[in-house]
């Protein structure tokens, strides 16, 4: 396993990540709102941008909180500032998953966080894979991240880069699907052909987390989610082992 | 006494349903938690949490909800409150009326009010 950054570095990275995500969502506000106006209620961009800006502000000058408390604070702020289903789905899931970070941010705890986040999103929203939701971007991302860390023993940065690439495939996968959750589901077949806004914002958030992680961690960011992580591994060898 | 909270995307709808439920008589605390807290359409976990606290006299609260984020925000509000609150899997209007009637029963519990609210799923219109 890979070493752990000290407390101050973790806290700086969390604050930087919240700021980077807020900036990105602000920049993508209209794009996300356009996606949402096709199949939702056209508020996804503005809601998320407002919420993450408030979350970034809430942690920016916080000198007291532990890394875990900072992540929880981001979740709690999102709950109170993001309207609609995104408050409980993004904020509630971050708040709940922050319980996994009691020992700070490491490769190991970040896998636990990712899994807890995905579970909470699925549980809260009642969405399964293929329902044209953020679960379609999160599931391949979390599975790729876990496998890259726990099986392939890749550096967390490389693992997260692969996870982000996997999320992009998930976003593309939402386009031809019929929505089964949220307001989009009321549109029935008319939802086919539109990219899901929640999957898209999830991928944007991951891109920003990756960019911040790149400033703090060693590893590769230019990776393909579909490339074999152990190049000389063949199916036969896997069977034998 | 068991408290009732009505959660709708529209504050007017939530208040209107409370108004109708009050017509069933009884003194049960009934609180509306509608809208996004910013005079818009939506639901808000903090607002719902405040309504649950206001409706709770210590015996618990049954929450009636409309759609989608109302359910999620009500769940989240319940996780963050101390009160014994449960969401009724029931149509919001019919469920609220049934619940208001049961809440007048001196022996009512959260479970019994929840059960009566959920009986409203069976109502047919023709």
CSV table of C-alpha atoms in Angstrom, one decimal, chain A residues 50 76 79-80 82-85 87-89 92 95 120 123-125 183 186, chain B residues 9 36 38 41-46 67-69 71-73 75-76 79-80:
chain,number,residue,atom,x,y,z
A,50,UNK,CA,-24.5,27.4,-5.6
A,76,UNK,CA,-23.9,19.1,5.5
A,79,UNK,CA,-27.8,19.4,2.1
A,80,UNK,CA,-28.8,22.9,3.2
A,82,UNK,CA,-28.8,22.4,-2.8
A,83,UNK,CA,-32.5,22.1,-3.6
A,84,UNK,CA,-34.4,19.1,-5.0
A,85,UNK,CA,-33.0,15.6,-5.0
A,87,UNK,CA,-29.2,17.9,-1.8
A,88,UNK,CA,-29.8,14.5,-0.3
A,89,UNK,CA,-28.1,12.6,-3.1
A,92,UNK,CA,-26.4,13.4,2.2
A,95,UNK,CA,-22.1,13.3,4.9
A,120,UNK,CA,-25.9,5.6,-0.1
A,123,UNK,CA,-30.2,3.4,-1.3
A,124,UNK,CA,-31.5,7.0,-1.1
A,125,UNK,CA,-32.5,7.3,-4.7
A,183,UNK,CA,-38.6,13.7,-13.2
A,186,UNK,CA,-42.1,10.9,-16.5
B,9,UNK,CA,-43.0,20.4,-3.5
B,36,UNK,CA,-37.6,24.7,-1.3
B,38,UNK,CA,-36.8,30.0,-1.0
B,41,UNK,CA,-41.1,24.7,-5.9
B,42,UNK,CA,-39.0,21.9,-4.2
B,43,UNK,CA,-38.4,20.3,-0.9
B,44,UNK,CA,-35.8,21.1,1.8
B,45,UNK,CA,-34.5,18.7,4.4
B,46,UNK,CA,-33.9,21.5,7.0
B,67,UNK,CA,-42.8,12.6,-4.9
B,68,UNK,CA,-39.2,12.1,-5.6
B,69,UNK,CA,-37.0,14.5,-3.6
B,71,UNK,CA,-39.1,11.2,0.0
B,72,UNK,CA,-35.3,11.7,0.0
B,73,UNK,CA,-35.3,14.9,1.9
B,75,UNK,CA,-35.6,10.5,5.0
B,76,UNK,CA,-32.6,12.7,5.5
B,79,UNK,CA,-31.9,10.7,10.1
B,80,UNK,CA,-30.9,14.1,11.5
